[in-house]
Structure formats: C-alpha cells, structure tokens
Amino acid sequence: MGPWSRVRVAKCQMLVTCFFILLLGLSVATMVTLTYFGAHFAVIRRASLEKNPYQAVHQWAFSAGLSLVGLLTLGAVLSAVATVKEAQGLMAGGFLCFSLAFCTQVQVVFWRLHSPTQVEDAMLDTYDLVYEQAMKGTSHVRRQELAAIQDVFLCCGKRSPFSRLGSTEADLCQGEEAAREDCLQGIRSFLRTHQQVASSLTSIGLALTVSALLLSSFLWFAIRCGCSLDRKGKYTLTPRSPGQKSR
C-alpha cells in the first residue's frame, strides 16, 4: 500500500472514530445528567446534614464527567474538520483535546482501582446519618428525608448487625413497606448497576481515545509532509525557454 493510500485509509478511519467519539460523548453527557439530576443521587445529595459525606464525591464526579464530555466533543469536532480541510493547526488542537481526555480517563480508572467503594461508602454513610437521627426523633425533617430516600430506592430501614435501633424498625416499616428490601442492600444494588455502565463507557472511551491519538498524530505528520489528497488548483508553471516552439 502506497503512502497516498495509507493517508486515505487513515482519513476514513479518523472520521469514523470521531463519529463514535461524539456518540460516546453523548452517552457520557446523558450519564452525567442522570447522575446530577437523577432522583436516586439527588435525594442523597439533598440531605440537610451538617456534613454530608456524599456531596464532595458527587461534585468531583460531576466535574470530571463534564470535563470529559467537553474534551471528547471538542476533540472530535476539531479532528473531523481538520481531516476534511487538512488543517494542521486544527489537527494539533484535536490531538491536545484527546490527550487531556485520555489523562482524565486514566485518572478515573486509577481512582476506581484505588478507592472502589468510595461512592458506595459515602452514600451509605449519608443514609446511616439520616436514619439514626430520624429514629432518635431529633428532627421531623430527618423523618421526611428518610421517607423520601426509602420511596426513591423502594426500600425500608436497614438490617445491619451494627444497628442499635432495631426495636423501632417495626414502627418504620409497616404494611407493604415491610416487604421491601433493606435500604443498605437497595443502595448497593443500584450503585452496582450504575458503576458497571460507567466502567463500560470508560473502557470504550480509552480504546477510542488511543485510536484517535494515533490517527491524529499520523495525519498531522502527513499534512506537514505535504501528503495531501486534495491537490485541485495547485499547479507549478515552468517558464518556457525562448528557443522552444509552441505546439
């Protein structure tokens, strides 16, 4: 395969990769929106505690997701336009965006490996604080917040061996609510599904980002070396010698 054919194939691959990266960015944006505005996360985040353990983790995850969406979208748009117009500067900008997106995803993977249960622990700690204060009857607001959490997660109470308030469990879960699973298990089940989706998107994102980095670097060097496929209107006129006769 000649150099012109390799550049043509790389261009097609780059456009296809940019398309899938845009779809990935849309998927990540949807997940970030659901994480911030979704009822399951919002009801935990809005717990009016003096110190909500979940708020800091939630804010960090939202900021990281929003940054990743912006970098992926901007990188895909710049690289696609640079591929069509063969613009060296735009291709360099796309490469920079993909590099930052790759670093962000690596940081997320490292965080997941280093602290795999940080989000789960923060949500469970928040629920425990609301539950303990509601059961002690120190605040009517806590009972309302506890009821809201249980309605969203379709759970009731908790069956933890460390709970000292088991005697009031019967008053909390009556009727149909008594058949629900405990909220500790309900929160864990919900987060397990959410984290599986996040891990899948991160794996796909890393693969697409690495592919985009390789293609954008190759096309940048191809454009710099003049291996352009669009040569329309670019001619070199050689002056004719005085003694040469015209045909």
Coordinates of N, CA and C in Angstrom, one line a residue:
M1 N 0.9 -1.2 0.0 CA 0.0 0.0 0.0 C 0.9 1.2 0.0
G2 N 0.6 2.1 -1.0 CA 1.4 3.3 -1.1 C 1.1 4.4 0.0
P3 N 1.9 5.4 0.1 CA 1.7 6.5 1.1 C 0.3 7.2 0.9
W4 N -0.1 7.4 -0.4 CA -1.4 8.1 -0.6 C -2.5 7.2 -0.1
S5 N -2.4 5.9 -0.4 CA -3.5 5.0 0.1 C -3.6 4.9 1.6
R6 N -2.4 4.9 2.3 CA -2.4 4.9 3.7 C -3.0 6.2 4.3
V7 N -2.7 7.3 3.7 CA -3.3 8.6 4.2 C -4.9 8.5 4.0
R8 N -5.3 8.0 2.8 CA -6.7 8.0 2.6 C -7.4 7.1 3.6
V9 N -6.8 5.9 3.8 CA -7.4 5.0 4.8 C -7.5 5.6 6.2
A10 N -6.4 6.3 6.6 CA -6.3 7.0 7.9 C -7.4 8.1 8.0
K11 N -7.6 8.8 6.9 CA -8.7 9.8 7.0 C -10.0 9.2 7.2
C12 N -10.3 8.1 6.5 CA -11.6 7.4 6.7 C -11.8 6.9 8.1
Q13 N -10.7 6.3 8.6 CA -10.7 5.8 10.0 C -10.9 7.0 11.0
M14 N -10.3 8.1 10.7 CA -10.4 9.2 11.6 C -11.8 9.7 11.7
L15 N -12.5 9.8 10.5 CA -13.8 10.3 10.5 C -14.8 9.4 11.2
V16 N -14.6 8.1 11.0 CA -15.4 7.1 11.7 C -15.2 7.1 13.2
T17 N -13.9 7.3 13.6 CA -13.6 7.4 15.1 C -14.2 8.6 15.7
C18 N -14.1 9.7 15.0 CA -14.7 11.0 15.5 C -16.2 10.8 15.7
F19 N -16.9 10.1 14.8 CA -18.3 9.8 14.9 C -18.6 9.0 16.2
F20 N -17.9 8.0 16.4 CA -18.1 7.2 17.6 C -17.8 7.9 18.9
I21 N -16.8 8.8 18.8 CA -16.4 9.6 20.0 C -17.5 10.6 20.3
L22 N -18.1 11.1 19.3 CA -19.3 12.0 19.5 C -20.4 11.2 20.2
L23 N -20.7 10.0 19.7 CA -21.7 9.2 20.3 C -21.3 8.9 21.8
L24 N -20.0 8.6 22.0 CA -19.6 8.4 23.4 C -19.8 9.6 24.2
G25 N -19.4 10.8 23.7 CA -19.6 12.0 24.5 C -21.1 12.2 24.8
L26 N -22.0 11.9 23.9 CA -23.4 12.0 24.2 C -23.8 11.0 25.3
S27 N -23.3 9.8 25.2 CA -23.6 8.8 26.3 C -23.1 9.3 27.6
V28 N -21.9 9.8 27.7 CA -21.3 10.3 28.9 C -22.1 11.5 29.4
A29 N -22.5 12.4 28.5 CA -23.3 13.5 28.9 C -24.7 13.1 29.5
T30 N -25.3 12.1 28.9 CA -26.5 11.6 29.5 C -26.3 11.0 30.9
M31 N -25.2 10.2 31.0 CA -25.0 9.7 32.3 C -24.7 10.7 33.4
V32 N -23.9 11.7 33.0 CA -23.6 12.8 33.9 C -24.9 13.6 34.3
T33 N -25.8 13.8 33.4 CA -27.0 14.5 33.7 C -27.9 13.6 34.7
L34 N -27.9 12.3 34.4 CA -28.7 11.5 35.3 C -28.1 11.4 36.7
T35 N -26.7 11.4 36.7 CA -26.1 11.4 38.0 C -26.3 12.7 38.8
Y36 N -26.4 13.8 38.1 CA -26.6 15.1 38.9 C -28.1 15.3 39.2
F37 N -28.9 15.1 38.2 CA -30.4 15.4 38.4 C -31.2 14.2 38.7
G38 N -30.7 13.0 38.6 CA -31.4 11.8 38.9 C -31.9 11.7 40.3
A39 N -33.1 11.1 40.5 CA -33.7 11.1 41.8 C -32.9 10.3 42.8
H40 N -32.3 9.2 42.4 CA -31.5 8.4 43.4 C -30.4 9.1 44.0
F41 N -29.6 9.9 43.1 CA -28.5 10.6 43.6 C -28.9 11.9 44.3
A42 N -29.9 12.6 43.7 CA -30.3 13.9 44.3 C -30.9 13.8 45.7
V43 N -31.6 12.7 45.9 CA -32.3 12.6 47.3 C -31.2 12.3 48.3
I44 N -30.1 11.7 48.0 CA -29.0 11.6 49.0 C -28.2 12.9 49.1
R45 N -28.0 13.6 48.0 CA -27.2 14.8 48.0 C -28.0 15.9 48.7
R46 N -29.3 15.9 48.7 CA -30.0 17.0 49.3 C -30.3 16.8 50.8
A47 N -29.8 15.7 51.4 CA -29.9 15.5 52.8 C -29.3 16.7 53.6
S48 N -30.0 17.3 54.4 CA -29.6 18.6 55.1 C -28.8 18.2 56.3
L49 N -27.7 17.6 56.2 CA -26.8 17.2 57.3 C -25.8 18.3 57.5
E50 N -25.2 18.4 58.7 CA -24.2 19.3 59.0 C -23.0 19.1 58.1
K51 N -22.7 17.8 57.9 CA -21.6 17.4 57.0 C -22.1 16.2 56.2
N52 N -22.5 16.4 54.9 CA -23.0 15.3 54.1 C -21.8 14.6 53.4
P53 N -21.5 13.4 53.7 CA -20.3 12.7 53.2 C -20.3 12.5 51.7
Y54 N -21.5 12.6 51.1 CA -21.7 12.3 49.7 C -21.5 13.5 48.8
Q55 N -21.7 14.7 49.3 CA -21.7 15.9 48.5 C -20.3 16.1 47.8
A56 N -19.2 15.9 48.5 CA -17.9 16.2 47.9 C -17.6 15.2 46.8
V57 N -17.9 13.9 47.0 CA -17.7 12.9 46.0 C -18.6 13.1 44.8
H58 N -19.8 13.5 45.0 CA -20.8 13.8 43.9 C -20.3 15.0 43.1
Q59 N -19.8 16.0 43.7 CA -19.3 17.2 43.0 C -18.1 16.9 42.2
W60 N -17.2 16.1 42.7 CA -16.0 15.7 42.0 C -16.3 14.9 40.7
A61 N -17.2 13.9 40.9 CA -17.7 13.0 39.8 C -18.4 13.8 38.7
F62 N -19.2 14.8 39.1 CA -19.9 15.6 38.1 C -18.9 16.5 37.4
S63 N -17.9 17.1 38.0 CA -17.0 17.9 37.4 C -16.1 17.1 36.4
A64 N -15.7 16.0 36.8 CA -14.8 15.1 36.0 C -15.6 14.7 34.7
G65 N -16.9 14.3 34.9 CA -17.7 13.9 33.8 C -17.9 15.0 32.8
L66 N -18.2 16.2 33.3 CA -18.5 17.3 32.5 C -17.2 17.7 31.7
S67 N -16.1 17.7 32.3 CA -14.8 18.0 31.6 C -14.5 17.0 30.5
L68 N -14.8 15.7 30.8 CA -14.6 14.6 29.8 C -15.5 14.8 28.6
V69 N -16.7 15.2 28.8 CA -17.7 15.4 27.7 C -17.2 16.5 26.8
G70 N -16.7 17.6 27.5 CA -16.3 18.8 26.7 C -15.0 18.4 25.9
L71 N -14.1 17.7 26.5 CA -12.8 17.4 25.8 C -13.1 16.4 24.6
L72 N -13.9 15.4 24.9 CA -14.2 14.4 23.8 C -15.0 15.1 22.6
T73 N -15.9 15.9 22.9 CA -16.7 16.6 21.9 C -15.8 17.6 21.1
L74 N -15.1 18.4 21.8 CA -14.2 19.4 21.1 C -13.1 18.7 20.3
G75 N -12.5 17.6 20.8 CA -11.5 16.9 20.1 C -12.1 16.2 18.8
A76 N -13.3 15.6 18.9 CA -13.9 15.0 17.8 C -14.2 16.0 16.7
V77 N -14.8 17.2 17.1 CA -15.1 18.2 16.1 C -13.9 18.8 15.4
L78 N -12.9 19.1 16.2 CA -11.6 19.7 15.6 C -10.9 18.7 14.7
S79 N -10.9 17.4 15.1 CA -10.2 16.4 14.3 C -11.0 16.1 13.0
A80 N -12.3 16.1 13.1 CA -13.1 15.9 11.9 C -12.9 17.0 10.9
V81 N -13.0 18.2 11.4 CA -12.8 19.4 10.5 C -11.4 19.4 9.9
A82 N -10.4 19.1 10.7 CA -9.0 19.1 10.3 C -8.8 18.0 9.3
T83 N -9.5 16.9 9.4 CA -9.3 15.8 8.4 C -9.9 16.2 7.0
V84 N -11.0 16.9 7.1 CA -11.7 17.3 5.8 C -10.9 18.4 5.1
K85 N -10.5 19.4 5.9 CA -9.8 20.6 5.4 C -8.3 20.4 5.4
E86 N -7.8 19.4 5.9 CA -6.3 19.1 6.0 C -5.6 20.3 6.7
A87 N -6.2 20.7 7.8 CA -5.6 21.8 8.6 C -4.7 21.3 9.7
Q88 N -3.5 21.7 9.6 CA -2.5 21.2 10.6 C -2.8 21.7 12.0
G89 N -3.1 23.0 12.1 CA -3.4 23.5 13.4 C -4.6 22.9 14.1
L90 N -5.7 22.7 13.4 CA -6.9 22.1 14.0 C -6.6 20.6 14.4
M91 N -5.8 19.9 13.6 CA -5.4 18.6 14.0 C -4.6 18.5 15.3
A92 N -3.7 19.5 15.4 CA -2.9 19.6 16.7 C -3.9 19.9 17.9
G93 N -4.9 20.8 17.6 CA -5.8 21.0 18.7 C -6.6 19.8 19.1
G94 N -7.0 19.0 18.1 CA -7.7 17.8 18.4 C -6.9 16.8 19.1
F95 N -5.6 16.7 18.8 CA -4.7 15.8 19.5 C -4.5 16.2 20.9
L96 N -4.5 17.5 21.2 CA -4.4 18.0 22.6 C -5.6 17.7 23.4
C97 N -6.8 17.8 22.8 CA -8.0 17.5 23.5 C -8.1 16.0 23.8
F98 N -7.7 15.2 22.9 CA -7.7 13.7 23.1 C -6.7 13.4 24.2
S99 N -5.6 14.1 24.2 CA -4.6 13.8 25.2 C -5.1 14.1 26.6
L100 N -5.8 15.2 26.8 CA -6.4 15.6 28.0 C -7.5 14.7 28.4
A101 N -8.3 14.2 27.4 CA -9.4 13.3 27.7 C -8.8 11.9 28.2
F102 N -7.7 11.5 27.5 CA -7.0 10.3 27.9 C -6.5 10.4 29.4
C103 N -5.9 11.5 29.7 CA -5.4 11.7 31.1 C -6.6 11.7 32.1
T104 N -7.7 12.3 31.7 CA -8.9 12.3 32.6 C -9.4 10.9 32.9
Q105 N -9.5 10.1 31.8 CA -10.0 8.7 31.9 C -9.0 7.8 32.7
V106 N -7.7 8.0 32.5 CA -6.8 7.3 33.3 C -6.9 7.6 34.8
Q107 N -7.1 8.9 35.1 CA -7.3 9.3 36.5 C -8.6 8.7 37.1
V108 N -9.6 8.6 36.3 CA -10.9 7.9 36.7 C -10.6 6.4 37.0
V109 N -9.9 5.8 36.1 CA -9.6 4.3 36.3 C -8.7 4.1 37.5
F110 N -7.7 5.0 37.7 CA -6.9 4.9 38.9 C -7.7 5.1 40.2
W111 N -8.6 6.1 40.1 CA -9.5 6.3 41.3 C -10.4 5.1 41.6
R112 N -10.9 4.5 40.6 CA -11.8 3.3 40.8 C -11.0 2.2 41.3
L113 N -9.8 2.0 40.9 CA -8.9 0.9 41.4 C -8.5 1.1 42.8
H114 N -8.1 2.4 43.1 CA -7.6 2.7 44.4 C -8.7 2.8 45.5
S115 N -9.9 3.4 45.1 CA -11.0 3.5 46.0 C -12.3 3.0 45.4
P116 N -12.4 1.7 45.3 CA -13.5 1.1 44.5 C -14.9 1.3 45.2
T117 N -14.9 1.5 46.5 CA -16.1 1.7 47.3 C -16.3 3.1 47.9
Q118 N -15.6 4.0 47.3 CA -15.7 5.4 47.9 C -17.1 6.0 47.8
V119 N -17.7 5.8 46.6 CA -19.0 6.4 46.3 C -20.1 5.6 47.1
E120 N -19.9 4.3 47.1 CA -20.9 3.5 47.9 C -20.8 3.8 49.4
D121 N -19.6 3.9 49.9 CA -19.4 4.2 51.4 C -20.0 5.6 51.7
A122 N -19.8 6.6 50.8 CA -20.3 7.9 51.0 C -21.9 7.9 51.1
M123 N -22.5 7.2 50.1 CA -24.0 7.2 50.1 C -24.5 6.4 51.3
L124 N -23.9 5.3 51.7 CA -24.3 4.6 52.8 C -24.1 5.3 54.1
D125 N -23.0 6.0 54.2 CA -22.8 6.9 55.4 C -23.8 8.0 55.6
T126 N -24.2 8.6 54.4 CA -25.2 9.6 54.5 C -26.6 9.0 54.9
Y127 N -26.9 7.9 54.3 CA -28.2 7.2 54.7 C -28.2 6.9 56.2
D128 N -27.0 6.4 56.7 CA -26.9 6.0 58.1 C -27.2 7.2 59.0
L129 N -26.6 8.3 58.6 CA -26.8 9.5 59.5 C -28.2 10.0 59.5
V130 N -28.9 10.0 58.3 CA -30.3 10.4 58.3 C -31.1 9.4 59.0
Y131 N -30.8 8.1 58.9 CA -31.6 7.0 59.6 C -31.5 7.1 61.1
E132 N -30.3 7.3 61.6 CA -30.0 7.3 63.0 C -30.7 8.5 63.6
Q133 N -30.6 9.7 63.0 CA -31.3 10.9 63.5 C -32.8 10.8 63.4
A134 N -33.3 10.2 62.4 CA -34.7 10.1 62.2 C -35.3 9.1 63.3
M135 N -34.6 8.0 63.5 CA -35.1 7.0 64.5 C -35.0 7.6 66.0
K136 N -34.0 8.4 66.2 CA -33.9 9.0 67.5 C -34.9 10.1 67.8
G137 N -35.6 10.5 66.7 CA -36.7 11.5 66.8 C -36.2 12.9 67.1
T138 N -34.9 13.2 66.7 CA -34.3 14.5 67.0 C -34.9 15.6 66.0
S139 N -35.4 15.2 64.9 CA -35.8 16.2 63.9 C -36.9 15.6 63.0
H140 N -37.9 16.4 62.8 CA -39.0 15.9 61.9 C -38.5 16.0 60.4
V141 N -37.6 16.9 60.2 CA -37.1 17.0 58.8 C -36.3 15.7 58.4
R142 N -35.6 15.1 59.4 CA -34.9 13.8 59.1 C -35.9 12.7 58.7
R143 N -37.0 12.7 59.4 CA -38.0 11.6 59.0 C -38.5 11.8 57.6
Q144 N -38.7 13.1 57.2 CA -39.2 13.4 55.9 C -38.1 13.0 54.8
E145 N -36.9 13.3 55.2 CA -35.8 12.9 54.3 C -35.6 11.4 54.2
L146 N -35.8 10.7 55.3 CA -35.7 9.3 55.3 C -36.8 8.6 54.5
A147 N -38.0 9.2 54.6 CA -39.1 8.7 53.8 C -38.9 8.9 52.4
A148 N -38.3 10.0 52.0 CA -38.0 10.3 50.6 C -37.0 9.3 50.0
I149 N -36.0 9.1 50.8 CA -34.9 8.1 50.3 C -35.5 6.7 50.2
Q150 N -36.4 6.3 51.1 CA -37.0 5.0 51.0 C -37.9 4.9 49.9
D151 N -38.7 5.9 49.5 CA -39.6 5.9 48.4 C -38.8 5.8 47.1
V152 N -37.7 6.5 47.0 CA -37.0 6.5 45.7 C -36.3 5.2 45.5
F153 N -35.7 4.6 46.5 CA -35.0 3.3 46.4 C -35.9 2.1 46.6
L154 N -37.2 2.4 46.9 CA -38.1 1.3 47.1 C -37.6 0.3 48.2
C155 N -37.2 0.9 49.3 CA -36.6 0.1 50.4 C -37.2 0.6 51.7
C156 N -36.8 -0.1 52.8 CA -37.3 0.3 54.1 C -36.3 -0.1 55.2
G157 N -35.8 0.9 55.9 CA -35.0 0.6 57.1 C -33.7 0.0 56.7
K158 N -33.0 -0.6 57.6 CA -31.8 -1.3 57.4 C -31.6 -2.5 58.4
R159 N -31.1 -3.5 57.9 CA -30.9 -4.7 58.8 C -29.4 -4.9 58.9
S160 N -28.8 -4.0 59.6 CA -27.3 -4.1 59.9 C -27.1 -4.6 61.3
P161 N -26.1 -5.6 61.4 CA -25.8 -6.1 62.8 C -25.3 -5.0 63.7
F162 N -24.8 -3.9 63.1 CA -24.3 -2.8 64.0 C -25.4 -1.8 64.4
S163 N -26.6 -2.0 63.9 CA -27.6 -1.0 64.2 C -28.1 -1.2 65.7
R164 N -28.2 -0.1 66.4 CA -28.7 -0.2 67.8 C -30.1 0.2 67.9
L165 N -30.8 0.4 66.8 CA -32.2 0.9 66.8 C -33.1 -0.1 66.2
G166 N -32.8 -1.4 66.4 CA -33.7 -2.4 65.7 C -35.1 -2.4 66.3
S167 N -35.3 -2.0 67.6 CA -36.6 -2.0 68.2 C -37.6 -1.1 67.5
T168 N -37.1 -0.1 66.9 CA -38.0 0.9 66.2 C -38.3 0.5 64.7
E169 N -37.7 -0.6 64.3 CA -37.8 -0.9 62.9 C -39.2 -1.3 62.5
A170 N -40.0 -1.9 63.4 CA -41.3 -2.3 63.2 C -42.2 -1.1 63.0
D171 N -42.0 0.0 63.7 CA -42.8 1.2 63.5 C -42.5 1.9 62.2
L172 N -41.2 1.7 61.7 CA -40.9 2.4 60.5 C -41.4 1.7 59.2
C173 N -41.3 0.4 59.2 CA -41.7 -0.4 58.1 C -43.0 -1.2 58.4
Q174 N -44.1 -0.7 57.9 CA -45.4 -1.3 58.1 C -46.1 -1.5 56.8
G175 N -47.0 -2.5 56.8 CA -47.8 -2.8 55.6 C -47.0 -3.3 54.4
E176 N -47.2 -2.7 53.3 CA -46.4 -3.1 52.1 C -44.9 -2.7 52.2
E177 N -44.6 -1.7 53.0 CA -43.2 -1.3 53.1 C -42.4 -2.4 53.8
A178 N -43.1 -3.2 54.6 CA -42.3 -4.3 55.4 C -41.8 -5.3 54.4
A179 N -42.4 -5.5 53.2 CA -41.9 -6.5 52.3 C -40.7 -6.0 51.4
R180 N -40.4 -4.7 51.5 CA -39.3 -4.2 50.8 C -37.9 -4.6 51.3
E181 N -36.9 -4.6 50.5 CA -35.6 -4.9 50.9 C -35.0 -3.8 51.8
D182 N -34.0 -4.1 52.6 CA -33.4 -3.0 53.4 C -32.7 -2.0 52.5
C183 N -32.6 -0.8 53.0 CA -32.0 0.3 52.1 C -30.5 0.1 51.9
L184 N -29.8 -0.5 52.8 CA -28.4 -0.7 52.5 C -28.2 -1.6 51.3
Q185 N -29.0 -2.7 51.2 CA -28.9 -3.5 50.0 C -29.4 -2.9 48.8
G186 N -30.5 -2.1 48.9 CA -31.0 -1.4 47.8 C -30.1 -0.4 47.2
I187 N -29.4 0.4 48.0 CA -28.4 1.4 47.5 C -27.2 0.7 46.9
R188 N -26.8 -0.4 47.5 CA -25.7 -1.2 46.9 C -26.0 -1.7 45.5
S189 N -27.2 -2.3 45.4 CA -27.7 -2.8 44.1 C -27.8 -1.8 43.0
F190 N -28.3 -0.6 43.4 CA -28.4 0.5 42.4 C -27.0 1.0 42.0
L191 N -26.1 1.1 42.9 CA -24.8 1.6 42.6 C -24.0 0.6 41.8
R192 N -24.2 -0.7 42.0 CA -23.5 -1.7 41.2 C -23.9 -1.6 39.7
T193 N -25.1 -1.4 39.4 CA -25.5 -1.3 38.0 C -25.0 0.0 37.4
H194 N -25.0 1.1 38.2 CA -24.5 2.4 37.7 C -23.0 2.3 37.4
Q195 N -22.3 1.7 38.3 CA -20.8 1.6 38.2 C -20.4 0.6 37.0
Q196 N -21.2 -0.4 36.7 CA -21.0 -1.2 35.6 C -21.1 -0.5 34.3
V197 N -22.1 0.4 34.2 CA -22.3 1.2 33.0 C -21.1 2.2 32.9
A198 N -20.7 2.8 34.0 CA -19.6 3.8 34.0 C -18.3 3.1 33.6
S199 N -18.1 1.9 34.0 CA -16.8 1.1 33.7 C -16.8 0.8 32.2
S200 N -18.0 0.4 31.7 CA -18.1 0.1 30.2 C -17.8 1.3 29.4
L201 N -18.4 2.5 29.7 CA -18.1 3.7 29.0 C -16.6 4.1 29.1
T202 N -16.0 3.9 30.3 CA -14.6 4.3 30.4 C -13.7 3.4 29.6
S203 N -14.0 2.1 29.5 CA -13.2 1.2 28.7 C -13.3 1.5 27.2
I204 N -14.6 1.8 26.7 CA -14.8 2.2 25.3 C -14.1 3.5 25.1
G205 N -14.2 4.4 26.0 CA -13.6 5.7 25.8 C -12.0 5.7 25.7
L206 N -11.4 4.8 26.5 CA -10.0 4.7 26.4 C -9.6 4.1 25.1
A207 N -10.3 3.1 24.6 CA -10.0 2.5 23.3 C -10.1 3.5 22.2
L208 N -11.2 4.3 22.2 CA -11.4 5.2 21.1 C -10.4 6.4 21.2
T209 N -10.1 6.8 22.4 CA -9.2 7.9 22.6 C -7.8 7.5 22.1
V210 N -7.3 6.3 22.4 CA -6.0 5.9 22.0 C -6.0 5.8 20.4
S211 N -7.0 5.3 19.9 CA -7.1 5.2 18.4 C -7.1 6.6 17.8
A212 N -7.8 7.6 18.4 CA -7.8 8.9 17.9 C -6.5 9.6 18.0
L213 N -5.8 9.3 19.1 CA -4.4 9.9 19.3 C -3.5 9.4 18.2
L214 N -3.5 8.1 17.9 CA -2.6 7.6 16.9 C -2.9 8.1 15.5
L215 N -4.2 8.2 15.2 CA -4.6 8.6 13.9 C -4.3 10.1 13.7
S216 N -4.6 10.9 14.7 CA -4.4 12.4 14.6 C -2.9 12.7 14.5
S217 N -2.1 12.0 15.2 CA -0.6 12.2 15.1 C -0.1 11.8 13.7
F218 N -0.6 10.7 13.2 CA -0.2 10.3 11.8 C -0.7 11.3 10.8
L219 N -1.9 11.7 10.9 CA -2.4 12.7 9.9 C -1.7 14.0 10.0
W220 N -1.3 14.4 11.2 CA -0.6 15.7 11.4 C 0.7 15.6 10.7
F221 N 1.4 14.5 10.8 CA 2.7 14.4 10.1 C 2.5 14.3 8.6
A222 N 1.4 13.7 8.2 CA 1.1 13.6 6.7 C 0.8 14.9 6.1
I223 N 0.0 15.7 6.9 CA -0.3 17.1 6.4 C 1.0 17.9 6.4
R224 N 1.8 17.8 7.4 CA 3.1 18.6 7.5 C 4.0 18.2 6.3
C225 N 4.0 16.9 6.0 CA 4.9 16.5 4.9 C 4.4 16.7 3.5
G226 N 3.1 17.2 3.4 CA 2.5 17.5 2.1 C 1.9 16.4 1.5
C227 N 1.5 15.3 2.2 CA 0.9 14.1 1.7 C -0.6 14.4 1.6
S228 N -1.0 15.4 0.8 CA -2.4 15.8 0.7 C -3.1 15.1 -0.4
L229 N -4.4 14.8 -0.2 CA -5.2 14.2 -1.2 C -5.9 15.2 -2.1
D230 N -6.0 16.4 -1.6 CA -6.8 17.4 -2.4 C -5.7 18.3 -3.0
R231 N -5.4 18.1 -4.3 CA -4.4 18.9 -5.0 C -5.1 19.8 -6.1
K232 N -6.4 20.0 -6.0 CA -7.1 20.8 -7.0 C -6.6 22.2 -7.0
G233 N -6.3 22.7 -8.2 CA -5.9 24.1 -8.4 C -4.5 24.4 -7.9
K234 N -3.7 23.4 -7.6 CA -2.3 23.6 -7.2 C -1.4 23.1 -8.3
Y235 N -0.9 24.0 -9.1 CA 0.0 23.6 -10.2 C 1.3 24.5 -10.1
T236 N 2.3 24.0 -10.8 CA 3.6 24.7 -10.9 C 3.9 24.9 -12.3
L237 N 4.0 26.2 -12.7 CA 4.2 26.6 -14.1 C 5.7 26.7 -14.3
T238 N 6.2 26.0 -15.3 CA 7.6 26.1 -15.7 C 7.8 27.0 -16.9
P239 N 8.6 28.1 -16.7 CA 8.7 29.0 -17.9 C 9.4 28.3 -19.1
R240 N 8.9 28.6 -20.2 CA 9.3 28.0 -21.5 C 10.6 28.8 -22.0
S241 N 11.5 28.1 -22.4 CA 12.8 28.7 -23.0 C 12.5 29.4 -24.3
P242 N 13.2 30.5 -24.5 CA 12.9 31.3 -25.7 C 13.0 30.5 -27.0
G243 N 13.9 29.5 -27.1 CA 14.0 28.8 -28.3 C 13.1 27.6 -28.5
Q244 N 12.2 27.4 -27.5 CA 11.3 26.3 -27.6 C 10.0 26.7 -28.4
K245 N 9.7 25.9 -29.4 CA 8.5 26.2 -30.2 C 7.2 25.7 -29.5
S246 N 6.2 26.5 -29.7 CA 4.9 26.0 -29.2 C 4.3 25.1 -30.1
R247 N 3.5 24.1 -29.6 CA 2.9 23.1 -30.4 C 1.4 23.5 -30.7

